[in-house]
């Protein structure tokens, strides 16, 4: 799908377009549960945790040591999302669940990256099953309702924001002039949106048609795979403010002083299965941007795109030094 309208149609018409597989590449059975959006109090709790955990995780790194972008953000994001979705929890329980979520997310990596869905008794599938059961068991012990659903919600809310945050650090490091401009004008939210435009971690999503359907000008037969891509839409002139730099440029300032609201490229999806954690994801990214703009983050070697599960930067070795001044709220 190459337009906002056709993409919305695919994501919204859930009778005609269904998920072909679930998060661990098993064939889906029946309608997928629709999750409620995180409430403002959940977002506020997750954001508070993100701030304190980011400060902790980065204390050593800020002295000039090298760190991998995806690693630095693991604990802050996992604990923040766990607190938002399940909290308030005792710190020990929260940290244990966050660790188990990360373990499941890690075990899903080779399942998602494999050319074909791995067989039921393959080594990677068994490891993934063990990790998932460990997480679901811990959730049941905490009396969380519907542990399998909560486990998916947590996993979806950890891997993607870690990747988005890693891209944020990388793009700021790659574009010191844009970073300086953003710092001077306090454009943290604009940085977050520009990162989600140029490097949406979920760069492509698939649906399968249940019947012959007409979308826009074209006919799609039943049982065909349809792809939607926020990455593709975000590079379209139609989705950036007119008169601003080329859509391929990283230019957070394009979003300041304009009536055009960011997001027409649908980085959080649309319809009943749009991201229920979008307010938290955006809040985490904006807080990270504010933190990074107050420092000098540099790349040790050029970062590369890994597209084995969504897109994330790897390797992306960064160094962080004190910056000129903190960024205003
Ligand atoms: C920057 C951060 C994030 C981005 C870019 C993002 C992006 C997305 C996108 C594009 C989808 C839809 C995928 C599709 O339609 O195939 C989605 C779904 C989802 N997201 Fe997020 N997300 C983010 C953060 C979060 C957070 C913090 C949570 C925490 C609860 C979360 C939980 C979920 C869940 C559970 C789904 C599946 C919804 C469903 O299938 O009904 N996400 N996300």
PDB file of C-alpha atoms in Angstrom, residues 47-166:
ATOM      1  CA  UNK A  47       7.552   7.822  32.110  1.00  0.00           C
ATOM      2  CA  UNK A  48       8.695   8.414  35.698  1.00  0.00           C
ATOM      3  CA  UNK A  49      10.366   4.985  35.714  1.00  0.00           C
ATOM      4  CA  UNK A  50      11.991   5.645  32.351  1.00  0.00           C
ATOM      5  CA  UNK A  51      13.561   8.871  33.646  1.00  0.00           C
ATOM      6  CA  UNK A  52      15.027   7.345  36.791  1.00  0.00           C
ATOM      7  CA  UNK A  53      16.198   4.151  35.054  1.00  0.00           C
ATOM      8  CA  UNK A  54      17.797   6.079  32.184  1.00  0.00           C
ATOM      9  CA  UNK A  55      19.787   8.152  34.675  1.00  0.00           C
ATOM     10  CA  UNK A  56      20.946   4.939  36.404  1.00  0.00           C
ATOM     11  CA  UNK A  57      21.813   3.096  33.185  1.00  0.00           C
ATOM     12  CA  UNK A  58      23.723   6.026  31.760  1.00  0.00           C
ATOM     13  CA  UNK A  59      25.671   7.072  34.860  1.00  0.00           C
ATOM     14  CA  UNK A  60      28.742   5.042  33.837  1.00  0.00           C
ATOM     15  CA  UNK A  61      28.324   5.629  30.114  1.00  0.00           C
ATOM     16  CA  UNK A  62      28.260   9.439  30.432  1.00  0.00           C
ATOM     17  CA  UNK A  63      31.878   9.521  31.504  1.00  0.00           C
ATOM     18  CA  UNK A  64      32.986   8.807  27.920  1.00  0.00           C
ATOM     19  CA  UNK A  65      32.850   4.994  27.929  1.00  0.00           C
ATOM     20  CA  UNK A  66      31.574   3.239  24.795  1.00  0.00           C
ATOM     21  CA  UNK A  67      28.184   1.528  24.783  1.00  0.00           C
ATOM     22  CA  UNK A  68      25.959  -0.213  22.264  1.00  0.00           C
ATOM     23  CA  UNK A  69      22.783   1.835  21.628  1.00  0.00           C
ATOM     24  CA  UNK A  70      20.411  -1.148  21.889  1.00  0.00           C
ATOM     25  CA  UNK A  71      22.022  -2.284  25.151  1.00  0.00           C
ATOM     26  CA  UNK A  72      21.936   1.017  27.020  1.00  0.00           C
ATOM     27  CA  UNK A  73      18.162   1.274  26.621  1.00  0.00           C
ATOM     28  CA  UNK A  74      17.177  -2.291  27.536  1.00  0.00           C
ATOM     29  CA  UNK A  75      16.596  -1.938  31.282  1.00  0.00           C
ATOM     30  CA  UNK A  76      15.129   1.603  31.209  1.00  0.00           C
ATOM     31  CA  UNK A  77      12.561   0.694  28.533  1.00  0.00           C
ATOM     32  CA  UNK A  78      11.724  -2.773  29.888  1.00  0.00           C
ATOM     33  CA  UNK A  79      11.199  -1.495  33.433  1.00  0.00           C
ATOM     34  CA  UNK A  80       9.273   1.557  32.245  1.00  0.00           C
ATOM     35  CA  UNK A  81       6.867  -0.469  30.096  1.00  0.00           C
ATOM     36  CA  UNK A  82       6.452  -3.126  32.800  1.00  0.00           C
ATOM     37  CA  UNK A  83       5.602  -0.476  35.393  1.00  0.00           C
ATOM     38  CA  UNK A  84       3.157   1.195  33.004  1.00  0.00           C
ATOM     39  CA  UNK A  85       1.345  -1.989  31.981  1.00  0.00           C
ATOM     40  CA  UNK A  86       1.336  -3.884  35.297  1.00  0.00           C
ATOM     41  CA  UNK A  87       2.243  -1.441  38.023  1.00  0.00           C
ATOM     42  CA  UNK A  88       2.461  -0.367  40.639  1.00  0.00           C
ATOM     43  CA  UNK A  89       4.652  -3.372  41.490  1.00  0.00           C
ATOM     44  CA  UNK A  90       7.350  -3.941  44.103  1.00  0.00           C
ATOM     45  CA  UNK A  91      10.682  -3.012  42.502  1.00  0.00           C
ATOM     46  CA  UNK A  92      11.940  -6.584  42.828  1.00  0.00           C
ATOM     47  CA  UNK A  93       8.892  -8.006  41.020  1.00  0.00           C
ATOM     48  CA  UNK A  94       9.028  -5.296  38.373  1.00  0.00           C
ATOM     49  CA  UNK A  95      12.692  -5.932  37.641  1.00  0.00           C
ATOM     50  CA  UNK A  96      12.165  -9.700  37.516  1.00  0.00           C
ATOM     51  CA  UNK A  97       9.281  -9.362  35.033  1.00  0.00           C
ATOM     52  CA  UNK A  98      11.277  -6.868  32.932  1.00  0.00           C
ATOM     53  CA  UNK A  99      14.167  -9.351  32.779  1.00  0.00           C
ATOM     54  CA  UNK A 100      11.850 -12.168  31.710  1.00  0.00           C
ATOM     55  CA  UNK A 101      10.289  -9.948  29.030  1.00  0.00           C
ATOM     56  CA  UNK A 102      13.758  -9.175  27.679  1.00  0.00           C
ATOM     57  CA  UNK A 103      14.634 -12.884  27.758  1.00  0.00           C
ATOM     58  CA  UNK A 104      11.516 -13.721  25.718  1.00  0.00           C
ATOM     59  CA  UNK A 105      12.187 -10.845  23.315  1.00  0.00           C
ATOM     60  CA  UNK A 106      15.759 -12.127  22.850  1.00  0.00           C
ATOM     61  CA  UNK A 107      14.561 -15.688  22.250  1.00  0.00           C
ATOM     62  CA  UNK A 108      12.076 -14.431  19.641  1.00  0.00           C
ATOM     63  CA  UNK A 109      14.958 -12.862  17.651  1.00  0.00           C
ATOM     64  CA  UNK A 110      16.089 -16.067  15.889  1.00  0.00           C
ATOM     65  CA  UNK A 111      12.464 -17.183  15.407  1.00  0.00           C
ATOM     66  CA  UNK A 112      11.616 -13.951  13.596  1.00  0.00           C
ATOM     67  CA  UNK A 113      14.905 -13.803  11.683  1.00  0.00           C
ATOM     68  CA  UNK A 114      14.689 -17.379  10.321  1.00  0.00           C
ATOM     69  CA  UNK A 115      13.835 -17.711   6.597  1.00  0.00           C
ATOM     70  CA  UNK A 116      10.862 -19.938   7.483  1.00  0.00           C
ATOM     71  CA  UNK A 117       8.997 -20.253  10.799  1.00  0.00           C
ATOM     72  CA  UNK A 118      11.109 -22.764  12.816  1.00  0.00           C
ATOM     73  CA  UNK A 119       9.631 -26.228  13.423  1.00  0.00           C
ATOM     74  CA  UNK A 120       7.871 -26.930  16.714  1.00  0.00           C
ATOM     75  CA  UNK A 121      10.718 -28.992  18.203  1.00  0.00           C
ATOM     76  CA  UNK A 122      13.643 -27.023  16.756  1.00  0.00           C
ATOM     77  CA  UNK A 123      16.211 -25.654  19.233  1.00  0.00           C
ATOM     78  CA  UNK A 124      15.180 -22.015  18.707  1.00  0.00           C
ATOM     79  CA  UNK A 125      11.485 -22.819  19.091  1.00  0.00           C
ATOM     80  CA  UNK A 126      12.084 -24.766  22.304  1.00  0.00           C
ATOM     81  CA  UNK A 127      14.179 -21.915  23.727  1.00  0.00           C
ATOM     82  CA  UNK A 128      11.465 -19.425  22.788  1.00  0.00           C
ATOM     83  CA  UNK A 129       8.772 -21.587  24.384  1.00  0.00           C
ATOM     84  CA  UNK A 130      10.782 -21.904  27.608  1.00  0.00           C
ATOM     85  CA  UNK A 131      11.281 -18.133  27.781  1.00  0.00           C
ATOM     86  CA  UNK A 132       7.598 -17.427  27.087  1.00  0.00           C
ATOM     87  CA  UNK A 133       6.448 -19.925  29.703  1.00  0.00           C
ATOM     88  CA  UNK A 134       8.876 -18.410  32.234  1.00  0.00           C
ATOM     89  CA  UNK A 135       7.349 -14.981  31.676  1.00  0.00           C
ATOM     90  CA  UNK A 136       3.751 -16.229  31.703  1.00  0.00           C
ATOM     91  CA  UNK A 137       4.457 -18.177  34.920  1.00  0.00           C
ATOM     92  CA  UNK A 138       5.830 -15.069  36.649  1.00  0.00           C
ATOM     93  CA  UNK A 139       2.781 -13.065  35.509  1.00  0.00           C
ATOM     94  CA  UNK A 140       0.427 -15.749  36.846  1.00  0.00           C
ATOM     95  CA  UNK A 141       2.294 -15.715  40.197  1.00  0.00           C
ATOM     96  CA  UNK A 142       1.609 -11.970  40.360  1.00  0.00           C
ATOM     97  CA  UNK A 143      -2.091 -12.650  39.636  1.00  0.00           C
ATOM     98  CA  UNK A 144      -1.967 -10.720  36.356  1.00  0.00           C
ATOM     99  CA  UNK A 145      -5.114 -11.357  34.270  1.00  0.00           C
ATOM    100  CA  UNK A 146      -4.663 -13.329  31.014  1.00  0.00           C
ATOM    101  CA  UNK A 147      -0.861 -13.889  31.285  1.00  0.00           C
ATOM    102  CA  UNK A 148      -0.440 -14.818  27.567  1.00  0.00           C
ATOM    103  CA  UNK A 149      -2.061 -11.538  26.479  1.00  0.00           C
ATOM    104  CA  UNK A 150      -0.090  -9.483  29.019  1.00  0.00           C
ATOM    105  CA  UNK A 151       3.136 -11.195  27.882  1.00  0.00           C
ATOM    106  CA  UNK A 152       2.534 -10.137  24.269  1.00  0.00           C
ATOM    107  CA  UNK A 153       1.661  -6.599  25.344  1.00  0.00           C
ATOM    108  CA  UNK A 154       4.901  -6.350  27.328  1.00  0.00           C
ATOM    109  CA  UNK A 155       7.074  -7.822  24.579  1.00  0.00           C
ATOM    110  CA  UNK A 156       5.573  -5.506  21.928  1.00  0.00           C
ATOM    111  CA  UNK A 157       6.122  -2.576  24.285  1.00  0.00           C
ATOM    112  CA  UNK A 158       9.791  -3.322  24.880  1.00  0.00           C
ATOM    113  CA  UNK A 159      11.541  -4.322  21.651  1.00  0.00           C
ATOM    114  CA  UNK A 160      10.074  -1.522  19.496  1.00  0.00           C
ATOM    115  CA  UNK A 161      10.778   1.437  21.830  1.00  0.00           C
ATOM    116  CA  UNK A 162      14.313   0.142  22.471  1.00  0.00           C
ATOM    117  CA  UNK A 163      14.917   0.117  18.702  1.00  0.00           C
ATOM    118  CA  UNK A 164      13.292   3.559  18.256  1.00  0.00           C
ATOM    119  CA  UNK A 165      15.387   4.982  21.099  1.00  0.00           C
ATOM    120  CA  UNK A 166      18.569   3.480  19.654  1.00  0.00           C
TER     121      UNK A 166
END
